[in-house]
Amino acid sequence: MSAHITVANTSVDMPVKEGTIGPSVIDIGKLYGQTGMFTYDPGFTSTASCESKITYIDGDEGILLYRGYPIEQLAEHCDFLETCYLLLYGELPTAAQKTDFDYRITRHTMVHEQMMRFFQGFRRDAHPMAVLTASVGALSAFYHDSTDISDPTQRMIASMRMIAKIPTLAAMAYKYSIGQPFVYPMNSLDYTSNFLRMCFAVPCEEYKVNPIVARALDRIFILHADHEQNASTSTVRLAGSSGANPFACIAAGVACLWGPAHGGANEAALKMLQEIGSVDRIPEYIKRAKDKNDPFRLMGFGHRVYKNYDPRAKIMQKTTHEVLGELGIKDDPLLDVAMELERIALSDDYFVEKKLYPNIDFYSGITLKAMGFPTSMFTVLFALARTVGWIAQWKEMIEDPSQRIGRPRQLYIGERKRDYIAVNQR
Ligand code: SDX
């Protein structure tokens, strides 16, 4: 099948490529050469940047698949490292493969001891995302033996190191921000329990991981692990297309995720719920969200792809109730505000017409706050979980034989050519 495009007095046929499921694409690679024109799609609302086998989203049906497996089933039956294996290798691991993978990740969880001094350079009140962005980028200064991306062995070592060390760096960013000593990883613990202990243990007493909380956080990591070609993943792919080392590419992804329109929305959503404060103030904020002259938006609502309920938000909401129940938090006013805000918004014509539903960030903040994380750590936890998705997508791009450096063009609307004017004549 092909798409016939007639523009000015030129007609061209562009091939149409079909995927396994989901929208087909018009391959416009030869458009400029045949018509002298570019396509124009600044928000990439109708643009596919690559072929991928990793994650599939159906925004209208509210479907999310990792390597074909529905997110609901993975959240129910998998643990996070099992999901990491699936995203990286394309298949669920056998028992032996999982044991080996867990072992390999566990033995890469320590960071170079000199990283401690790297942290000393930050102010204690630095935002943990600033610290994480910098410390992830700094990993390339320590691991020269795994930055040659043309070597598949080095690519895999770098991937293992990144997935293994991101919880350690995230916990260090948290400890540094509260002035407590860093806690080393403990190999006898599973991935998420290890992270909780690195965050909340102190040298003065034994720390006991709450298994319900650990399982809930592990599931939250699964929900955040990958999400097709979102802004931060596209950033990682573009950075990687130049041949930059994987640590630098992941640091670029962390930086992009920080934005409040993207991964920063979980922090912004909780701050919004705190600002609303009580159920009776919700109508005022719904009104502001609908007012075109007011920049206020309902954080945690809306999505570029999901025009139905974000399937992750449903699982997130269930996890929120589980964790609050386990921690004996009976009536959390923030949860009351969130539930009522969701109820009102989903019955309001404005949100129904624009297909604005709660996304993954709407409930995650309430759960993470209940677990003891400060708001400033919420996007750090999102970055921790998304690192495997960024690595899997980076690896897929690097291993694609047709891969080239990404270099978009533009519609130029600036000045025509003009001559220099000496300063005394301006
Ligand atoms: C994530 O891409 C991904 O997959 C991201 C993510 C992932 O896992 O990687 O899913 C994670 O980033 C989730 C999204 C978190 N962001 C927020 O919750 C921030 C609040 N949401 C919005 O800023 C917005 O909905 C976006 C950024 C998520 C989507 O923006 P789009 O697709 O560019 O949509 P838009 O801004 O053009 O909005 C369409 C309309 C507009 O009204 P009109 O100009 O058409 O009249 O809907 C309105 C917007 O004003 N709108 C909202 C709204 N979101 C969109 N109005 C009020 N509150 C909102 N939250």
GROMACS .gro file of C-alpha atoms and ligand atoms in nm:
model
  486
    1MET     CA    1   0.000   0.000   0.000
    2SER     CA    2   0.124   0.357  -0.056
    3ALA     CA    3   0.014   0.711   0.021
    4HIS     CA    4  -0.022   0.942  -0.277
    5ILE     CA    5   0.082   1.299  -0.196
    6THR     CA    6   0.029   1.584  -0.440
    7VAL     CA    7   0.184   1.917  -0.340
    8ALA     CA    8   0.225   2.221  -0.569
    9ASN     CA    9   0.279   2.050  -0.908
   10THR     CA   10   0.454   1.744  -0.771
   11SER     CA   11   0.294   1.408  -0.701
   12VAL     CA   12   0.478   1.143  -0.501
   13ASP     CA   13   0.391   0.797  -0.368
   14MET     CA   14   0.514   0.722  -0.018
   15PRO     CA   15   0.519   0.359   0.104
   16VAL     CA   16   0.286   0.269   0.394
   17LYS     CA   17   0.439   0.033   0.653
   18GLU     CA   18   0.217  -0.181   0.874
   19GLY     CA   19   0.303  -0.292   1.228
   20THR     CA   20   0.190  -0.603   1.418
   21ILE     CA   21  -0.092  -0.402   1.580
   22GLY     CA   22  -0.174  -0.031   1.599
   23PRO     CA   23  -0.159   0.250   1.343
   24SER     CA   24   0.033   0.202   1.017
   25VAL     CA   25   0.288   0.465   0.913
   26ILE     CA   26   0.361   0.659   0.596
   27ASP     CA   27   0.735   0.637   0.531
   28ILE     CA   28   0.820   0.995   0.431
   29GLY     CA   29   1.197   0.941   0.424
   30LYS     CA   30   1.213   1.046   0.058
   31LEU     CA   31   0.963   1.335   0.082
   32TYR     CA   32   1.223   1.615   0.099
   33GLY     CA   33   1.430   1.465  -0.181
   34GLN     CA   34   1.123   1.435  -0.407
   35THR     CA   35   0.933   1.753  -0.313
   36GLY     CA   36   1.183   1.988  -0.144
   37MET     CA   37   0.938   2.006   0.149
   38PHE     CA   38   0.950   1.884   0.510
   39THR     CA   39   0.661   1.757   0.720
   40TYR     CA   40   0.576   1.975   1.021
   41ASP     CA   41   0.470   1.820   1.354
   42PRO     CA   42   0.641   2.005   1.647
   43GLY     CA   43   0.473   1.802   1.927
   44PHE     CA   44   0.517   1.478   1.728
   45THR     CA   45   0.141   1.419   1.767
   46SER     CA   46   0.129   1.229   1.434
   47THR     CA   47   0.490   1.120   1.401
   48ALA     CA   48   0.647   0.778   1.460
   49SER     CA   49   1.020   0.818   1.529
   50CYS     CA   50   1.121   0.452   1.507
   51GLU     CA   51   1.016   0.089   1.485
   52SER     CA   52   1.005  -0.087   1.819
   53LYS     CA   53   0.911  -0.427   1.964
   54ILE     CA   54   0.920  -0.324   2.329
   55THR     CA   55   0.597  -0.150   2.439
   56TYR     CA   56   0.257  -0.106   2.280
   57ILE     CA   57  -0.004   0.147   2.392
   58ASP     CA   58  -0.363   0.172   2.268
   59GLY     CA   59  -0.472   0.514   2.398
   60ASP     CA   60  -0.838   0.473   2.302
   61GLU     CA   61  -0.877   0.132   2.465
   62GLY     CA   62  -0.647   0.205   2.761
   63ILE     CA   63  -0.416  -0.086   2.678
   64LEU     CA   64  -0.046  -0.112   2.774
   65LEU     CA   65   0.165  -0.416   2.673
   66TYR     CA   66   0.532  -0.482   2.759
   67ARG     CA   67   0.663  -0.722   2.491
   68GLY     CA   68   0.298  -0.825   2.435
   69TYR     CA   69   0.212  -0.894   2.799
   70PRO     CA   70  -0.069  -0.676   2.949
   71ILE     CA   71   0.051  -0.447   3.228
   72GLU     CA   72  -0.229  -0.580   3.453
   73GLN     CA   73  -0.088  -0.936   3.435
   74LEU     CA   74   0.273  -0.827   3.485
   75ALA     CA   75   0.178  -0.608   3.784
   76GLU     CA   76  -0.010  -0.904   3.931
   77HIS     CA   77   0.237  -1.189   3.870
   78CYS     CA   78   0.586  -1.045   3.806
   79ASP     CA   79   0.847  -0.874   4.017
   80PHE     CA   80   1.035  -0.572   3.886
   81LEU     CA   81   1.357  -0.753   3.791
   82GLU     CA   82   1.154  -1.014   3.601
   83THR     CA   83   0.993  -0.722   3.412
   84CYS     CA   84   1.341  -0.575   3.351
   85TYR     CA   85   1.454  -0.906   3.198
   86LEU     CA   86   1.140  -0.911   2.977
   87LEU     CA   87   1.194  -0.553   2.855
   88LEU     CA   88   1.566  -0.611   2.789
   89TYR     CA   89   1.557  -0.957   2.628
   90GLY     CA   90   1.199  -0.975   2.491
   91GLU     CA   91   1.091  -1.291   2.677
   92LEU     CA   92   0.998  -1.376   3.035
   93PRO     CA   93   1.297  -1.548   3.202
   94THR     CA   94   1.305  -1.917   3.297
   95ALA     CA   95   1.370  -1.981   3.666
   96ALA     CA   96   1.741  -2.031   3.595
   97GLN     CA   97   1.761  -1.716   3.381
   98LYS     CA   98   1.588  -1.514   3.651
   99THR     CA   99   1.822  -1.641   3.923
  100ASP     CA  100   2.124  -1.552   3.708
  101PHE     CA  101   1.986  -1.209   3.615
  102ASP     CA  102   1.899  -1.122   3.978
  103TYR     CA  103   2.252  -1.236   4.081
  104ARG     CA  104   2.420  -1.022   3.813
  105ILE     CA  105   2.215  -0.713   3.899
  106THR     CA  106   2.269  -0.758   4.274
  107ARG     CA  107   2.645  -0.766   4.225
  108HIS     CA  108   2.651  -0.434   4.046
  109THR     CA  109   2.455  -0.234   4.306
  110MET     CA  110   2.757  -0.067   4.471
  111VAL     CA  111   2.892   0.256   4.322
  112HIS     CA  112   3.256   0.366   4.312
  113GLU     CA  113   3.353   0.485   4.660
  114GLN     CA  114   3.466   0.820   4.516
  115MET     CA  115   3.105   0.892   4.419
  116MET     CA  116   3.058   0.983   4.788
  117ARG     CA  117   3.288   1.280   4.736
  118PHE     CA  118   3.101   1.371   4.419
  119PHE     CA  119   2.786   1.420   4.627
  120GLN     CA  120   2.971   1.650   4.873
  121GLY     CA  121   2.974   1.916   4.601
  122PHE     CA  122   2.598   1.968   4.623
  123ARG     CA  123   2.411   2.189   4.868
  124ARG     CA  124   2.208   1.973   5.108
  125ASP     CA  125   1.889   2.141   4.984
  126ALA     CA  126   1.961   2.064   4.617
  127HIS     CA  127   1.659   1.898   4.451
  128PRO     CA  128   1.726   1.520   4.443
  129MET     CA  129   1.651   1.520   4.068
  130ALA     CA  130   1.937   1.766   4.012
  131VAL     CA  131   2.163   1.535   4.212
  132LEU     CA  132   2.043   1.225   4.025
  133THR     CA  133   2.086   1.385   3.681
  134ALA     CA  134   2.445   1.478   3.767
  135SER     CA  135   2.541   1.153   3.940
  136VAL     CA  136   2.406   0.934   3.658
  137GLY     CA  137   2.607   1.136   3.406
  138ALA     CA  138   2.910   1.105   3.632
  139LEU     CA  139   2.898   0.725   3.606
  140SER     CA  140   3.062   0.754   3.263
  141ALA     CA  141   3.362   0.904   3.443
  142PHE     CA  142   3.403   0.582   3.642
  143TYR     CA  143   3.321   0.307   3.394
  144HIS     CA  144   3.543   0.348   3.088
  145ASP     CA  145   3.530  -0.029   3.037
  146SER     CA  146   3.164  -0.016   2.939
  147THR     CA  147   3.124   0.293   2.723
  148ASP     CA  148   3.225   0.142   2.387
  149ILE     CA  149   2.872   0.106   2.252
  150SER     CA  150   2.987  -0.085   1.944
  151ASP     CA  151   3.079  -0.380   2.169
  152PRO     CA  152   2.768  -0.587   2.263
  153THR     CA  153   2.939  -0.717   2.577
  154GLN     CA  154   3.013  -0.363   2.696
  155ARG     CA  155   2.658  -0.259   2.609
  156MET     CA  156   2.520  -0.536   2.830
  157ILE     CA  157   2.759  -0.457   3.118
  158ALA     CA  158   2.662  -0.089   3.098
  159SER     CA  159   2.293  -0.190   3.095
  160MET     CA  160   2.334  -0.412   3.401
  161ARG     CA  161   2.533  -0.143   3.582
  162MET     CA  162   2.275   0.127   3.508
  163ILE     CA  163   1.978  -0.084   3.629
  164ALA     CA  164   2.171  -0.199   3.935
  165LYS     CA  165   2.312   0.136   4.040
  166ILE     CA  166   2.016   0.367   3.988
  167PRO     CA  167   1.851   0.263   4.320
  168THR     CA  168   2.181   0.319   4.502
  169LEU     CA  169   2.225   0.666   4.351
  170ALA     CA  170   1.857   0.749   4.416
  171ALA     CA  171   1.888   0.645   4.782
  172MET     CA  172   2.214   0.842   4.813
  173ALA     CA  173   2.040   1.152   4.674
  174TYR     CA  174   1.770   1.111   4.939
  175LYS     CA  175   2.012   1.044   5.227
  176TYR     CA  176   2.226   1.342   5.125
  177SER     CA  177   1.920   1.570   5.119
  178ILE     CA  178   1.829   1.479   5.479
  179GLY     CA  179   2.185   1.481   5.614
  180GLN     CA  180   2.191   1.111   5.701
  181PRO     CA  181   2.482   0.876   5.621
  182PHE     CA  182   2.466   0.674   5.301
  183VAL     CA  183   2.358   0.311   5.346
  184TYR     CA  184   2.540   0.046   5.140
  185PRO     CA  185   2.339  -0.209   4.940
  186MET     CA  186   2.274  -0.544   5.110
  187ASN     CA  187   2.306  -0.839   4.869
  188SER     CA  188   2.079  -1.061   5.076
  189LEU     CA  189   1.779  -0.837   4.993
  190ASP     CA  190   1.575  -0.826   4.674
  191TYR     CA  191   1.600  -0.521   4.450
  192THR     CA  192   1.317  -0.312   4.596
  193SER     CA  193   1.370  -0.416   4.961
  194ASN     CA  194   1.734  -0.318   4.915
  195PHE     CA  195   1.627   0.023   4.790
  196LEU     CA  196   1.389   0.078   5.082
  197ARG     CA  197   1.665  -0.016   5.327
  198MET     CA  198   1.917   0.218   5.158
  199CYS     CA  199   1.660   0.497   5.194
  200PHE     CA  200   1.522   0.442   5.543
  201ALA     CA  201   1.782   0.243   5.745
  202VAL     CA  202   2.005   0.431   5.993
  203PRO     CA  203   2.327   0.299   6.152
  204CYS     CA  204   2.179   0.318   6.501
  205GLU     CA  205   1.925   0.038   6.466
  206GLU     CA  206   1.815  -0.264   6.263
  207TYR     CA  207   1.583  -0.181   5.972
  208LYS     CA  208   1.304  -0.426   5.894
  209VAL     CA  209   1.152  -0.404   5.547
  210ASN     CA  210   0.771  -0.412   5.544
  211PRO     CA  211   0.699  -0.684   5.283
  212ILE     CA  212   0.363  -0.531   5.185
  213VAL     CA  213   0.524  -0.192   5.123
  214ALA     CA  214   0.814  -0.356   4.935
  215ARG     CA  215   0.573  -0.550   4.712
  216ALA     CA  216   0.366  -0.236   4.648
  217LEU     CA  217   0.674  -0.030   4.555
  218ASP     CA  218   0.801  -0.315   4.335
  219ARG     CA  219   0.465  -0.307   4.154
  220ILE     CA  220   0.486   0.074   4.121
  221PHE     CA  221   0.828   0.027   3.956
  222ILE     CA  222   0.670  -0.222   3.711
  223LEU     CA  223   0.400   0.032   3.618
  224HIS     CA  224   0.663   0.299   3.547
  225ALA     CA  225   0.917   0.078   3.367
  226ASP     CA  226   0.851   0.175   3.005
  227HIS     CA  227   0.599   0.366   2.798
  228GLU     CA  228   0.677   0.365   2.423
  229GLN     CA  229   0.831   0.683   2.276
  230ASN     CA  230   0.745   0.933   2.554
  231ALA     CA  231   0.946   1.255   2.587
  232SER     CA  232   1.227   1.118   2.806
  233THR     CA  233   1.262   0.796   2.606
  234SER     CA  234   1.278   0.997   2.283
  235THR     CA  235   1.548   1.211   2.451
  236VAL     CA  236   1.750   0.900   2.535
  237ARG     CA  237   1.713   0.769   2.179
  238LEU     CA  238   1.818   1.102   2.026
  239ALA     CA  239   2.118   1.133   2.260
  240GLY     CA  240   2.214   0.772   2.187
  241SER     CA  241   2.185   0.823   1.810
  242SER     CA  242   2.501   1.037   1.823
  243GLY     CA  243   2.695   0.749   1.982
  244ALA     CA  244   2.703   0.912   2.328
  245ASN     CA  245   2.781   0.665   2.609
  246PRO     CA  246   2.478   0.502   2.779
  247PHE     CA  247   2.529   0.678   3.114
  248ALA     CA  248   2.519   1.019   2.941
  249CYS     CA  249   2.206   0.914   2.749
  250ILE     CA  250   2.025   0.803   3.066
  251ALA     CA  251   2.128   1.130   3.237
  252ALA     CA  252   1.958   1.313   2.947
  253GLY     CA  253   1.646   1.103   3.005
  254VAL     CA  254   1.648   1.186   3.378
  255ALA     CA  255   1.673   1.557   3.295
  256CYS     CA  256   1.377   1.541   3.055
  257LEU     CA  257   1.161   1.334   3.291
  258TRP     CA  258   1.196   1.607   3.556
  259GLY     CA  259   0.958   1.841   3.372
  260PRO     CA  260   0.613   1.888   3.539
  261ALA     CA  261   0.437   1.798   3.212
  262HIS     CA  262   0.611   1.458   3.223
  263GLY     CA  263   0.755   1.266   3.518
  264GLY     CA  264   0.755   1.575   3.739
  265ALA     CA  265   0.373   1.555   3.738
  266ASN     CA  266   0.367   1.313   4.035
  267GLU     CA  267   0.538   1.576   4.253
  268ALA     CA  268   0.317   1.851   4.103
  269ALA     CA  269  -0.002   1.642   4.149
  270LEU     CA  270   0.062   1.591   4.522
  271LYS     CA  271   0.142   1.960   4.568
  272MET     CA  272  -0.185   2.039   4.385
  273LEU     CA  273  -0.384   1.809   4.617
  274GLN     CA  274  -0.215   1.972   4.919
  275GLU     CA  275  -0.298   2.320   4.780
  276ILE     CA  276  -0.663   2.223   4.724
  277GLY     CA  277  -0.655   2.087   5.079
  278SER     CA  278  -1.020   1.994   5.119
  279VAL     CA  279  -1.309   1.858   4.916
  280ASP     CA  280  -1.508   2.182   4.937
  281ARG     CA  281  -1.235   2.372   4.748
  282ILE     CA  282  -1.241   2.134   4.448
  283PRO     CA  283  -1.499   2.328   4.239
  284GLU     CA  284  -1.273   2.639   4.248
  285TYR     CA  285  -0.983   2.438   4.104
  286ILE     CA  286  -1.197   2.260   3.845
  287LYS     CA  287  -1.306   2.607   3.729
  288ARG     CA  288  -0.943   2.724   3.708
  289ALA     CA  289  -0.842   2.411   3.512
  290LYS     CA  290  -1.110   2.494   3.253
  291ASP     CA  291  -1.020   2.866   3.231
  292LYS     CA  292  -0.809   2.927   2.919
  293ASN     CA  293  -0.663   3.240   3.079
  294ASP     CA  294  -0.547   3.048   3.383
  295PRO     CA  295  -0.226   2.843   3.336
  296PHE     CA  296  -0.342   2.606   3.612
  297ARG     CA  297  -0.391   2.246   3.498
  298LEU     CA  298  -0.508   1.945   3.694
  299MET     CA  299  -0.173   1.773   3.745
  300GLY     CA  300  -0.200   1.398   3.707
  301PHE     CA  301  -0.481   1.440   3.452
  302GLY     CA  302  -0.464   1.405   3.076
  303HIS     CA  303  -0.224   1.226   2.847
  304ARG     CA  304  -0.096   1.261   2.492
  305VAL     CA  305  -0.183   0.902   2.408
  306TYR     CA  306  -0.442   0.779   2.660
  307LYS     CA  307  -0.781   0.917   2.565
  308ASN     CA  308  -0.928   0.665   2.804
  309TYR     CA  309  -0.835   0.575   3.160
  310ASP     CA  310  -0.457   0.517   3.197
  311PRO     CA  311  -0.448   0.141   3.282
  312ARG     CA  312  -0.159   0.212   3.519
  313ALA     CA  313  -0.369   0.464   3.714
  314LYS     CA  314  -0.627   0.194   3.791
  315ILE     CA  315  -0.360  -0.037   3.935
  316MET     CA  316  -0.201   0.261   4.111
  317GLN     CA  317  -0.531   0.350   4.278
  318LYS     CA  318  -0.570  -0.009   4.404
  319THR     CA  319  -0.212  -0.005   4.535
  320THR     CA  320  -0.277   0.324   4.713
  321HIS     CA  321  -0.564   0.171   4.909
  322GLU     CA  322  -0.352  -0.138   4.989
  323VAL     CA  323  -0.058   0.064   5.122
  324LEU     CA  324  -0.272   0.308   5.324
  325GLY     CA  325  -0.456   0.008   5.469
  326GLU     CA  326  -0.132  -0.172   5.558
  327LEU     CA  327   0.010   0.141   5.719
  328GLY     CA  328  -0.311   0.199   5.913
  329ILE     CA  329  -0.376   0.533   5.746
  330LYS     CA  330  -0.754   0.533   5.767
  331ASP     CA  331  -0.866   0.869   5.639
  332ASP     CA  332  -0.596   1.046   5.440
  333PRO     CA  333  -0.745   1.388   5.348
  334LEU     CA  334  -0.534   1.391   5.031
  335LEU     CA  335  -0.690   1.064   4.918
  336ASP     CA  336  -1.038   1.201   4.991
  337VAL     CA  337  -0.958   1.509   4.779
  338ALA     CA  338  -0.811   1.290   4.500
  339MET     CA  339  -1.110   1.053   4.489
  340GLU     CA  340  -1.362   1.340   4.490
  341LEU     CA  341  -1.161   1.539   4.234
  342GLU     CA  342  -1.154   1.235   4.005
  343ARG     CA  343  -1.528   1.179   4.051
  344ILE     CA  344  -1.617   1.541   3.971
  345ALA     CA  345  -1.373   1.573   3.679
  346LEU     CA  346  -1.491   1.249   3.514
  347SER     CA  347  -1.850   1.375   3.517
  348ASP     CA  348  -1.762   1.726   3.393
  349ASP     CA  349  -1.826   1.793   3.022
  350TYR     CA  350  -1.493   1.976   2.978
  351PHE     CA  351  -1.290   1.673   3.086
  352VAL     CA  352  -1.520   1.426   2.911
  353GLU     CA  353  -1.502   1.617   2.579
  354LYS     CA  354  -1.122   1.653   2.599
  355LYS     CA  355  -1.090   1.291   2.715
  356LEU     CA  356  -0.890   1.388   3.020
  357TYR     CA  357  -0.856   1.099   3.264
  358PRO     CA  358  -0.628   1.045   3.564
  359ASN     CA  359  -0.284   0.927   3.453
  360ILE     CA  360  -0.025   0.729   3.642
  361ASP     CA  361   0.093   1.038   3.829
  362PHE     CA  362  -0.243   1.114   3.990
  363TYR     CA  363  -0.234   0.852   4.265
  364SER     CA  364   0.135   0.766   4.285
  365GLY     CA  365   0.222   1.066   4.503
  366ILE     CA  366  -0.027   0.973   4.776
  367THR     CA  367   0.119   0.621   4.794
  368LEU     CA  368   0.483   0.734   4.794
  369LYS     CA  369   0.412   0.997   5.061
  370ALA     CA  370   0.246   0.726   5.277
  371MET     CA  371   0.561   0.512   5.233
  372GLY     CA  372   0.766   0.795   5.384
  373PHE     CA  373   0.915   0.955   5.072
  374PRO     CA  374   0.922   1.335   5.055
  375THR     CA  375   0.754   1.495   4.751
  376SER     CA  376   1.094   1.589   4.609
  377MET     CA  377   1.177   1.216   4.574
  378PHE     CA  378   0.870   1.121   4.368
  379THR     CA  379   1.022   1.189   4.025
  380VAL     CA  380   1.347   1.025   4.140
  381LEU     CA  381   1.146   0.705   4.195
  382PHE     CA  382   0.988   0.744   3.852
  383ALA     CA  383   1.339   0.778   3.702
  384LEU     CA  384   1.458   0.473   3.898
  385ALA     CA  385   1.183   0.260   3.745
  386ARG     CA  386   1.204   0.408   3.394
  387THR     CA  387   1.578   0.347   3.368
  388VAL     CA  388   1.519  -0.009   3.242
  389GLY     CA  389   1.282   0.123   2.975
  390TRP     CA  390   1.531   0.386   2.865
  391ILE     CA  391   1.809   0.122   2.853
  392ALA     CA  392   1.593  -0.127   2.659
  393GLN     CA  393   1.494   0.139   2.404
  394TRP     CA  394   1.853   0.266   2.376
  395LYS     CA  395   1.977  -0.091   2.320
  396GLU     CA  396   1.709  -0.155   2.055
  397MET     CA  397   1.810   0.163   1.873
  398ILE     CA  398   2.186   0.089   1.886
  399GLU     CA  399   2.129  -0.267   1.760
  400ASP     CA  400   1.911  -0.148   1.468
  401PRO     CA  401   2.135  -0.177   1.158
  402SER     CA  402   1.949   0.109   0.990
  403GLN     CA  403   2.010   0.341   1.287
  404ARG     CA  404   2.141   0.691   1.196
  405ILE     CA  405   2.194   1.008   1.396
  406GLY     CA  406   1.861   1.183   1.461
  407ARG     CA  407   1.866   1.528   1.301
  408PRO     CA  408   1.521   1.696   1.253
  409ARG     CA  409   1.483   2.001   1.025
  410GLN     CA  410   1.265   2.315   1.075
  411LEU     CA  411   1.028   2.567   0.924
  412TYR     CA  412   1.241   2.882   0.918
  413ILE     CA  413   1.041   3.199   0.996
  414GLY     CA  414   1.334   3.431   1.072
  415GLU     CA  415   1.492   3.720   0.880
  416ARG     CA  416   1.597   3.694   0.515
  417LYS     CA  417   1.969   3.744   0.437
  418ARG     CA  418   2.084   4.095   0.538
  419ASP     CA  419   2.420   4.278   0.570
  420TYR     CA  420   2.606   4.374   0.886
  421ILE     CA  421   2.555   4.731   1.015
  422ALA     CA  422   2.841   4.901   1.202
  423VAL     CA  423   2.754   4.983   1.562
  424ASN     CA  424   2.774   5.361   1.507
  425GLN     CA  425   2.509   5.329   1.233
  426ARG     CA  426   2.250   5.129   1.431
  427SDX     C1  427   0.354   1.124   3.197
  427SDX     O1  428   0.407   1.035   2.714
  427SDX     C2  429   0.398   0.953   2.813
  427SDX     O2  430   0.373   0.836   2.794
  427SDX     C3  431   0.425   1.011   2.950
  427SDX     C4  432   0.405   0.918   3.067
  427SDX     C5  433   0.508   0.808   3.067
  427SDX     O3  434   0.483   0.704   3.130
  427SDX     O4  435   0.621   0.831   3.015
  427SDX     O5  436   0.276   0.858   3.060
  427SDX     C6  437   0.418   0.990   3.199
  427SDX     O6  438   0.421   1.220   3.168
  427SDX     C7  439   0.206   1.136   3.224
  427SDX     C8  440   0.151   1.282   3.203
  427SDX     C9  441   0.183   1.362   3.330
  427SDX     N1  442   0.155   1.503   3.310
  427SDX    C10  443   0.053   1.565   3.375
  427SDX     O7  444  -0.028   1.505   3.447
  427SDX    C11  445   0.050   1.715   3.358
  427SDX    C12  446  -0.095   1.760   3.329
  427SDX     N2  447  -0.130   1.708   3.198
  427SDX    C13  448  -0.106   1.795   3.085
  427SDX     O8  449  -0.010   1.891   3.095
  427SDX    C14  450  -0.129   1.729   2.950
  427SDX     O9  451  -0.242   1.654   2.960
  427SDX    C15  452  -0.017   1.644   2.893
  427SDX    C16  453   0.112   1.715   2.891
  427SDX    C17  454  -0.003   1.518   2.971
  427SDX    C18  455  -0.058   1.608   2.748
  427SDX    O10  456  -0.050   1.723   2.675
  427SDX     P1  457  -0.098   1.726   2.520
  427SDX    O11  458  -0.118   1.589   2.467
  427SDX    O12  459  -0.005   1.817   2.448
  427SDX    O13  460  -0.242   1.784   2.531
  427SDX     P2  461  -0.272   1.938   2.534
  427SDX    O14  462  -0.182   2.003   2.634
  427SDX    O15  463  -0.273   1.987   2.395
  427SDX    O16  464  -0.420   1.938   2.594
  427SDX    C19  465  -0.530   1.911   2.510
  427SDX    C20  466  -0.643   1.996   2.569
  427SDX    C21  467  -0.602   2.142   2.586
  427SDX    O17  468  -0.719   2.222   2.575
  427SDX     P3  469  -0.740   2.298   2.431
  427SDX    O18  470  -0.617   2.385   2.413
  427SDX    O19  471  -0.753   2.189   2.329
  427SDX    O20  472  -0.867   2.378   2.457
  427SDX    O21  473  -0.674   1.948   2.700
  427SDX    C22  474  -0.645   2.049   2.798
  427SDX    C23  475  -0.553   2.152   2.730
  427SDX    O22  476  -0.574   2.281   2.786
  427SDX     N3  477  -0.576   1.981   2.908
  427SDX    C24  478  -0.599   2.004   3.036
  427SDX    C25  479  -0.513   1.914   3.104
  427SDX     N4  480  -0.443   1.844   3.015
  427SDX    C26  481  -0.480   1.886   2.893
  427SDX     N5  482  -0.682   2.089   3.101
  427SDX    C27  483  -0.679   2.084   3.237
  427SDX     N6  484  -0.601   2.000   3.309
  427SDX    C28  485  -0.517   1.915   3.246
  427SDX     N7  486  -0.440   1.831   3.317
   0.00000   0.00000   0.00000
